[in-house]
Coordinates of C-alpha atoms and ligand atoms in Angstrom, one line a residue:
M1 CA -46.1 -0.6 -38.8
E2 CA -48.3 -1.1 -35.1
N3 CA -50.7 0.5 -34.2
F4 CA -49.6 3.2 -31.4
S5 CA -51.3 5.9 -28.6
Y6 CA -49.1 8.7 -28.1
C7 CA -49.4 11.0 -25.6
T8 CA -46.7 13.6 -24.2
P9 CA -48.3 16.4 -21.9
T10 CA -45.1 18.0 -20.9
R11 CA -44.6 21.3 -21.3
Y12 CA -40.5 21.7 -22.5
L13 CA -39.2 25.3 -21.3
F14 CA -35.9 25.6 -23.1
G15 CA -33.0 27.8 -23.0
R16 CA -30.2 30.3 -20.7
G17 CA -32.5 31.2 -17.5
V18 CA -35.3 29.1 -18.0
E19 CA -35.1 27.5 -14.3
D20 CA -36.4 31.2 -13.3
Q21 CA -39.8 30.5 -14.2
V22 CA -40.4 27.2 -12.3
G23 CA -42.4 29.1 -9.5
K24 CA -45.0 30.7 -12.7
L25 CA -45.5 27.7 -13.9
T26 CA -46.2 25.3 -10.5
A27 CA -48.4 28.0 -9.7
E28 CA -49.8 27.6 -13.2
L29 CA -50.7 24.3 -11.8
G30 CA -53.5 25.6 -9.2
A31 CA -50.3 24.0 -6.3
S32 CA -49.0 26.6 -3.7
R33 CA -48.1 23.2 -0.9
V34 CA -44.6 22.2 -3.4
M35 CA -41.7 19.7 -1.8
V36 CA -38.8 20.6 -3.7
V37 CA -36.6 17.4 -4.4
Y38 CA -32.8 16.7 -5.0
G39 CA -29.6 14.8 -4.8
Q40 CA -26.5 15.1 -2.7
G41 CA -25.5 19.0 -3.1
S42 CA -24.6 19.7 -6.6
V43 CA -27.0 22.1 -6.5
V44 CA -26.7 23.0 -3.1
R45 CA -23.0 24.3 -5.0
S46 CA -24.1 25.6 -7.8
G47 CA -27.2 28.2 -6.2
L48 CA -29.9 26.5 -7.9
L49 CA -31.8 25.1 -5.1
T50 CA -31.5 28.2 -3.5
R51 CA -33.1 30.8 -6.4
V52 CA -35.9 27.4 -7.0
I53 CA -36.7 27.9 -3.8
E54 CA -37.2 31.5 -4.6
S55 CA -39.7 31.3 -7.4
L56 CA -41.4 29.1 -5.4
T57 CA -41.5 31.6 -2.6
D58 CA -41.5 34.4 -5.1
Q59 CA -45.7 33.1 -6.3
D60 CA -47.0 32.3 -2.4
I61 CA -45.9 28.7 -2.9
M62 CA -44.8 26.7 0.9
V63 CA -42.2 24.3 -0.2
E64 CA -41.0 21.9 2.0
T65 CA -37.4 19.9 1.2
L66 CA -36.3 16.2 0.5
G67 CA -32.7 16.2 -0.7
G68 CA -30.3 13.1 -0.5
V69 CA -31.5 11.5 -3.1
K70 CA -28.4 8.9 -4.8
P71 CA -27.6 7.7 -8.2
N72 CA -29.8 4.5 -8.7
P73 CA -31.9 5.8 -5.3
E74 CA -33.1 3.6 -3.5
D75 CA -36.9 2.9 -1.9
D76 CA -36.4 4.7 1.9
L77 CA -36.1 7.9 0.8
V78 CA -39.2 7.6 -1.4
R79 CA -41.3 6.4 1.6
E80 CA -39.6 9.5 3.6
G81 CA -41.5 11.9 0.4
I82 CA -44.5 10.3 1.3
A83 CA -45.0 10.8 4.2
I84 CA -43.6 14.3 4.6
C85 CA -45.8 14.6 1.9
N86 CA -48.9 13.4 3.5
A87 CA -47.9 15.3 7.1
N88 CA -47.5 19.0 5.5
A89 CA -50.4 18.1 2.6
I90 CA -48.5 18.7 -0.2
D91 CA -50.0 18.8 -4.1
A92 CA -47.2 19.5 -6.1
I93 CA -43.4 17.8 -6.6
V94 CA -40.6 20.0 -8.6
A95 CA -37.3 17.7 -8.8
V96 CA -34.2 19.6 -8.7
G97 CA -31.1 16.8 -11.2
G98 CA -31.3 14.7 -12.8
G99 CA -33.0 11.3 -14.2
S100 CA -32.5 10.2 -9.9
V101 CA -33.6 12.3 -8.2
I102 CA -36.8 13.0 -11.1
D103 CA -37.0 9.3 -10.6
T104 CA -37.9 9.1 -6.5
A105 CA -39.9 12.2 -6.9
K106 CA -42.4 10.3 -9.5
A107 CA -42.4 7.1 -7.0
I108 CA -43.4 9.7 -4.5
A109 CA -46.1 11.3 -6.3
A110 CA -47.2 7.9 -7.2
G111 CA -47.4 7.1 -4.0
A112 CA -48.7 9.8 -2.4
R113 CA -52.4 9.4 -3.9
Y114 CA -52.5 5.8 -3.3
D115 CA -53.0 4.0 0.2
G116 CA -50.5 0.2 -0.1
D117 CA -47.3 0.8 -0.4
F118 CA -45.4 2.7 -3.0
W119 CA -43.1 -1.3 -4.1
D120 CA -46.8 -2.5 -4.8
F121 CA -46.2 -0.9 -8.0
F122 CA -42.8 -1.4 -8.7
C123 CA -43.6 -5.4 -8.1
G124 CA -46.5 -5.8 -10.4
K125 CA -49.0 -5.6 -7.6
A126 CA -50.9 -3.0 -8.9
V127 CA -50.6 -0.5 -11.3
V128 CA -50.5 3.9 -11.2
Q129 CA -53.8 5.4 -11.6
D130 CA -53.0 8.5 -9.9
A131 CA -50.1 11.1 -8.7
L132 CA -49.2 14.5 -7.6
P133 CA -48.3 16.7 -10.7
I134 CA -44.7 16.6 -11.1
G135 CA -42.5 19.9 -12.4
V136 CA -38.6 19.3 -13.0
V137 CA -35.2 21.3 -13.6
L138 CA -33.6 19.4 -15.1
T139 CA -29.4 19.9 -14.1
I140 CA -28.4 16.2 -16.6
P141 CA -28.9 14.9 -20.0
A142 CA -29.0 11.6 -19.7
A143 CA -32.2 9.7 -18.2
G144 CA -34.5 11.4 -20.3
S145 CA -36.8 11.2 -17.4
E146 CA -37.8 14.9 -17.7
G147 CA -39.7 13.9 -20.8
S148 CA -40.6 9.8 -19.7
G149 CA -43.5 7.9 -17.7
N150 CA -40.8 6.1 -16.5
S151 CA -39.2 5.4 -12.9
V152 CA -36.6 3.2 -12.0
I153 CA -35.5 2.6 -8.2
T154 CA -34.1 -0.4 -5.7
K155 CA -35.4 -1.9 -2.9
K156 CA -32.4 -1.0 -0.5
E157 CA -33.4 -5.5 0.4
G158 CA -32.1 -7.5 -1.6
K159 CA -30.7 -4.8 -4.3
V160 CA -33.6 -5.3 -6.4
K161 CA -33.7 -2.4 -9.6
I162 CA -37.4 -2.0 -10.8
S163 CA -38.5 0.0 -13.7
I164 CA -41.9 1.1 -14.4
R165 CA -43.9 2.3 -17.7
T166 CA -46.5 4.3 -17.4
D167 CA -49.0 6.2 -20.0
Y168 CA -49.4 9.2 -18.9
W169 CA -49.1 9.8 -14.7
L170 CA -45.4 9.7 -14.2
R171 CA -45.2 12.0 -17.3
P172 CA -43.5 16.0 -16.0
K173 CA -46.2 18.4 -16.5
F174 CA -43.6 20.6 -17.5
A175 CA -39.9 20.4 -17.6
L176 CA -37.4 23.8 -17.6
L177 CA -33.7 22.4 -20.1
D178 CA -31.0 24.8 -19.4
P179 CA -28.1 23.5 -20.7
E180 CA -26.1 25.9 -18.6
L181 CA -26.9 24.2 -15.6
T182 CA -25.2 21.3 -17.0
F183 CA -22.3 23.3 -17.2
T184 CA -20.7 22.1 -14.2
L185 CA -20.8 18.1 -15.1
P186 CA -18.4 16.4 -14.5
P187 CA -16.7 14.6 -17.6
H188 CA -18.4 10.7 -16.4
Q189 CA -21.6 11.9 -15.9
T190 CA -21.5 13.8 -19.3
A191 CA -20.0 11.0 -20.8
A192 CA -22.4 8.4 -19.1
G193 CA -25.6 10.9 -20.0
I194 CA -24.4 11.1 -24.1
A195 CA -24.5 6.4 -23.8
D196 CA -27.6 5.6 -21.7
M197 CA -29.2 8.2 -24.3
M198 CA -27.9 7.0 -27.4
A199 CA -28.8 3.1 -26.1
H200 CA -32.6 4.6 -24.8
I201 CA -32.4 5.3 -28.5
M202 CA -31.2 2.2 -30.0
E203 CA -33.6 -0.4 -27.2
R204 CA -36.2 0.9 -30.1
Y205 CA -34.3 1.8 -33.1
F206 CA -33.5 -2.4 -33.2
T207 CA -37.2 -4.0 -33.2
P208 CA -38.7 -7.1 -35.6
T209 CA -41.0 -4.6 -36.5
K210 CA -41.3 -3.9 -40.4
D211 CA -41.6 -0.5 -42.3
V212 CA -40.5 1.7 -39.9
V213 CA -39.1 4.3 -42.2
V214 CA -39.6 7.0 -40.1
T215 CA -39.3 6.1 -36.8
D216 CA -35.9 4.5 -37.7
R217 CA -34.5 8.0 -39.9
I218 CA -35.4 10.2 -36.5
S219 CA -33.2 7.6 -33.9
E220 CA -30.2 7.5 -37.5
G221 CA -30.3 11.6 -37.2
L222 CA -30.2 11.6 -33.1
L223 CA -28.0 9.1 -33.2
K224 CA -25.4 11.4 -35.4
A225 CA -26.4 14.2 -33.9
I226 CA -24.8 13.0 -30.7
I227 CA -21.6 11.7 -31.7
E228 CA -21.2 14.9 -34.1
E229 CA -22.3 17.2 -30.3
A230 CA -20.5 14.4 -27.7
P231 CA -16.6 15.1 -28.4
K232 CA -17.5 19.2 -28.1
V233 CA -19.1 19.0 -24.4
I234 CA -16.2 16.5 -23.6
A235 CA -13.9 19.4 -24.3
H236 CA -15.9 22.7 -24.0
P237 CA -17.6 22.1 -20.7
H238 CA -19.2 25.3 -21.6
D239 CA -19.6 25.5 -24.9
Y240 CA -23.5 26.5 -24.9
E241 CA -24.6 24.8 -28.3
A242 CA -23.0 21.5 -28.2
R243 CA -24.4 21.1 -24.9
A244 CA -28.2 22.6 -25.9
N245 CA -28.3 20.2 -28.9
I246 CA -27.1 17.0 -26.4
M247 CA -29.8 18.1 -24.4
W248 CA -32.0 18.4 -26.5
S249 CA -31.2 14.9 -27.5
G250 CA -31.2 13.4 -24.5
T251 CA -35.4 14.7 -23.9
L252 CA -36.5 13.5 -27.2
A253 CA -34.5 10.4 -26.5
H254 CA -36.9 9.2 -24.2
N255 CA -39.8 10.6 -24.9
G256 CA -41.2 8.4 -26.6
I257 CA -40.8 9.8 -30.3
C258 CA -38.7 7.2 -31.7
G259 CA -40.5 3.9 -30.7
C260 CA -44.1 5.0 -32.1
G261 CA -44.9 2.2 -34.1
R262 CA -42.9 0.1 -33.3
K263 CA -41.8 -2.7 -30.7
E264 CA -38.8 -2.7 -28.0
D265 CA -36.3 -4.6 -27.2
W266 CA -34.8 -2.4 -23.4
T267 CA -33.2 -5.9 -22.9
S268 CA -30.0 -4.5 -22.8
H269 CA -31.2 -2.2 -20.3
A270 CA -32.7 -4.9 -18.3
M271 CA -28.7 -6.8 -18.1
E272 CA -27.4 -3.7 -17.2
H273 CA -29.8 -2.7 -14.3
E274 CA -28.7 -5.8 -12.6
L275 CA -25.1 -4.0 -13.4
S276 CA -26.3 -1.4 -11.1
A277 CA -27.7 -3.2 -8.4
V278 CA -25.4 -5.4 -7.8
Y279 CA -21.6 -3.4 -8.4
G280 CA -23.5 0.0 -8.2
V281 CA -22.1 1.3 -11.6
T282 CA -23.1 4.2 -13.2
H283 CA -25.9 3.0 -15.6
G284 CA -25.3 5.6 -18.9
A285 CA -20.7 3.8 -18.4
G286 CA -22.7 0.3 -17.4
L287 CA -24.3 0.5 -21.2
A288 CA -21.9 1.1 -22.7
V289 CA -20.0 -2.3 -21.9
V290 CA -24.2 -4.1 -21.9
F291 CA -25.2 -2.6 -25.3
P292 CA -21.8 -3.4 -28.0
A293 CA -21.9 -7.1 -26.4
W294 CA -25.4 -7.2 -27.4
M295 CA -25.0 -6.2 -30.2
T296 CA -22.5 -8.3 -31.0
Y297 CA -24.4 -11.4 -29.9
M298 CA -26.7 -10.3 -32.3
A299 CA -24.4 -9.8 -35.5
E300 CA -23.9 -13.9 -35.2
H301 CA -27.8 -14.4 -35.3
N302 CA -29.8 -11.4 -36.4
P303 CA -27.2 -8.8 -38.2
V304 CA -29.5 -7.2 -40.5
K305 CA -31.1 -4.1 -38.2
I306 CA -27.0 -3.8 -36.7
A307 CA -25.9 -4.5 -40.6
Q308 CA -28.3 -1.4 -41.1
F309 CA -27.6 0.9 -38.3
A310 CA -23.5 0.0 -39.2
R311 CA -24.1 1.6 -42.2
R312 CA -25.9 4.5 -41.2
V313 CA -24.9 6.2 -38.3
F314 CA -20.7 5.3 -39.0
R315 CA -20.9 5.0 -43.6
V316 CA -19.0 1.7 -43.2
I317 CA -19.7 0.0 -46.5
S318 CA -19.6 -3.0 -46.5
T319 CA -22.0 -4.9 -48.7
D320 CA -22.2 -8.2 -45.8
D321 CA -24.6 -7.8 -43.1
Y322 CA -21.8 -9.8 -40.5
A323 CA -19.6 -8.0 -41.5
A324 CA -20.9 -4.8 -41.4
A325 CA -22.1 -5.3 -37.6
I326 CA -18.9 -5.9 -36.1
E327 CA -17.1 -3.3 -38.4
G328 CA -20.3 -0.8 -36.6
I329 CA -19.3 -1.9 -33.3
E330 CA -16.2 -1.4 -33.3
R331 CA -16.7 2.5 -34.5
L332 CA -18.9 2.1 -31.8
R333 CA -16.9 1.0 -28.5
A334 CA -14.3 3.3 -30.3
F335 CA -16.7 6.7 -30.2
F336 CA -17.7 5.7 -26.5
K337 CA -13.8 5.1 -25.7
S338 CA -13.2 8.0 -27.1
I339 CA -15.1 10.3 -25.0
G340 CA -13.9 8.4 -21.9
L341 CA -16.5 5.7 -21.3
P342 CA -15.5 2.0 -20.4
T343 CA -16.5 -1.3 -22.8
T344 CA -15.3 -3.7 -21.1
M345 CA -16.5 -5.2 -16.9
A346 CA -12.7 -4.6 -16.3
E347 CA -12.8 -1.0 -17.3
L348 CA -15.9 -0.9 -15.2
G349 CA -14.6 -1.7 -11.6
I350 CA -15.3 -4.4 -11.9
S351 CA -12.6 -7.6 -11.8
D352 CA -14.8 -10.9 -11.4
P353 CA -18.2 -10.2 -12.0
D354 CA -20.0 -13.3 -10.8
I355 CA -22.4 -13.8 -14.3
P356 CA -24.0 -16.4 -12.7
L357 CA -25.4 -14.0 -9.9
L358 CA -26.5 -11.8 -12.4
V359 CA -27.8 -13.8 -14.9
E360 CA -30.5 -15.9 -11.7
R361 CA -31.6 -12.4 -10.9
L362 CA -32.0 -11.1 -14.4
H363 CA -34.6 -13.7 -15.8
R364 CA -35.4 -13.8 -11.8
N365 CA -36.5 -9.7 -11.9
K366 CA -37.3 -9.7 -15.5
G367 CA -39.1 -12.9 -16.7
E368 CA -37.7 -16.0 -18.1
V369 CA -38.1 -14.8 -21.7
L370 CA -36.0 -11.2 -22.7
G371 CA -36.4 -9.0 -25.5
V372 CA -37.6 -8.7 -28.8
Y373 CA -35.2 -8.2 -31.5
L374 CA -34.6 -11.4 -30.7
P375 CA -35.5 -13.5 -27.5
L376 CA -33.6 -14.2 -24.6
T377 CA -33.2 -17.1 -22.9
A378 CA -31.3 -17.9 -20.1
K379 CA -28.5 -19.7 -22.0
E380 CA -28.0 -16.2 -24.5
T381 CA -27.9 -13.7 -21.5
T382 CA -24.8 -15.9 -19.7
E383 CA -23.4 -15.4 -23.3
I384 CA -24.0 -11.5 -23.5
Y385 CA -22.5 -11.1 -20.5
Q386 CA -19.2 -13.6 -21.1
L387 CA -19.2 -10.6 -24.0
M388 CA -18.3 -8.1 -21.3
E389 CA -15.1 -9.5 -20.1
Ligands
NZQ1 O1 -26.1 14.0 -7.0 P1 -26.2 15.7 -6.8 O2 -24.6 16.0 -6.1 O3 -26.3 16.6 -7.6 O4 -25.1 14.8 -8.3 C1 -25.2 14.1 -9.3 C2 -25.3 12.4 -8.9 O5 -23.8 12.2 -8.6 C3 -24.5 14.8 -10.0 N1 -25.5 15.8 -11.4 C4 -26.2 15.9 -11.9 N2 -26.7 17.4 -12.7 C5 -25.5 17.5 -12.0 C6 -24.6 16.9 -11.5 N3 -23.4 17.5 -10.7 C7 -22.5 19.0 -11.1 N4 -23.1 19.1 -12.2 C8 -24.7 18.9 -13.1 N5 -25.2 20.2 -13.3 O6 -24.7 13.6 -11.6 C9 -24.2 12.9 -10.8 C10 -25.4 11.6 -11.4 O7 -26.8 11.9 -11.2 P2 -28.1 11.2 -11.7 O8 -29.4 12.0 -11.1 O9 -27.5 9.9 -10.7 O10 -28.4 10.5 -13.4 P3 -29.0 10.3 -14.3 O11 -29.5 11.6 -15.2 O12 -28.4 9.2 -15.6 O13 -30.2 9.1 -13.4 C11 -29.5 8.1 -14.1 C12 -30.7 7.0 -13.2 O14 -31.6 6.8 -14.0 C13 -32.4 5.6 -14.3 C14 -31.0 5.0 -14.3 O15 -31.1 3.5 -14.1 C15 -30.5 5.4 -12.9 O16 -31.0 5.1 -11.9 N6 -33.2 5.9 -15.8 C16 -34.3 6.3 -16.0 C17 -35.2 6.2 -16.9 C18 -36.7 6.6 -16.9 N7 -36.7 7.8 -15.6 O17 -36.9 6.9 -17.9 C19 -34.6 5.7 -17.5 C20 -32.9 5.7 -17.8 O18 -33.3 3.8 -18.4 C21 -32.5 5.1 -16.3 O19 -32.7 3.6 -16.4
ZN2 ZN1 -31.3 4.4 -19.9

């Protein structure tokens, strides 16, 4: 096992009606002037935004709002948010939504406490060393941003989608998780969220680090729980218990607990971020295409852990590592299909993918060599994109 440092300062409140405590928890942060960030309307239609604002104003907190965050959120709205924060002496941000909204809130939080342009953090010119405190009311279990220290923003000019990771500053101070708020999710978003949380576990699971039995077993347990609960939420969107189990899995998948003591890969995410940036696809749906292709390449070149995944998560019995790995990948693809996800670029809506462009951008944005399970150069990532066609 590797040495590690693990800090999860986020306070989670989970269950029916917890969102009504947003005002009280924000006041406990010492905040009195708050900006509420939200997306393209789902929280307006459900009435959640109104309830959040009421809960805040009941605590005599002054509220500014910033709506309109798009999936795969962009830099211009972040700058708009930073300007609002500075003009109104905002002292905390409340994100009401999913990963795109939370990531926008995080980028604003860091940018509002920084003299230069916030993109400096994303292009590697600066490191986040301060941020406004952030609270979250989560409406979609998927990105895990409610418990992560990460933010992913796309720079509109050149469509550059970059993820940054902080140990502490961008972790929310609190996250309110009410499974009932996820009842209104369209099946496609529910399924994409499921693929994303599984990918967050698998990016950590496929590691070269030896002797990580505890985090292997935590990861396998989470994956099995997700596979068990997923069909229930797809068939019965109002199944509270299944929604609750999926929601908590999404947080545990990405709050760092599965990665303690191990090197993490993240090549599949880097490859998917290029698909989202160039073709605008939903992140989780993109991962359902990328991950099995990456695993297929690995089955040929480094099958051991893929075979372990197949045997422990999908109960594959073959004793041959390559055969077990291939069968596990087929089961994973079949699972994704069963919940309505695409598993090829064509099914993702990309009929004529420009693979040289994807590969060129991937290595320009993420470096010449990617990943740790088996480090990959442009030659190998080209092969993996070809496996998605
Ligand atoms: O915008 P609204 O109208 O709210 O609709 C959203 C959006 O269209 C809708 N939605 C959310 N909750 C809903 C709902 N519709 C009905 N009922 C509800 N309860 O769902 C759509 C997708 O929302 P989005 O926030 O984009 O989803 P997600 O949570 O999957 O976030 C995706 C973004 O997170 C990034 C991704 O790259 C992508 O940009 N990621 C962030 C990570 C992090 N910060 O740690 C890690 C991830 O790997 C990921 O890269
Ligand atoms: Zn993800």
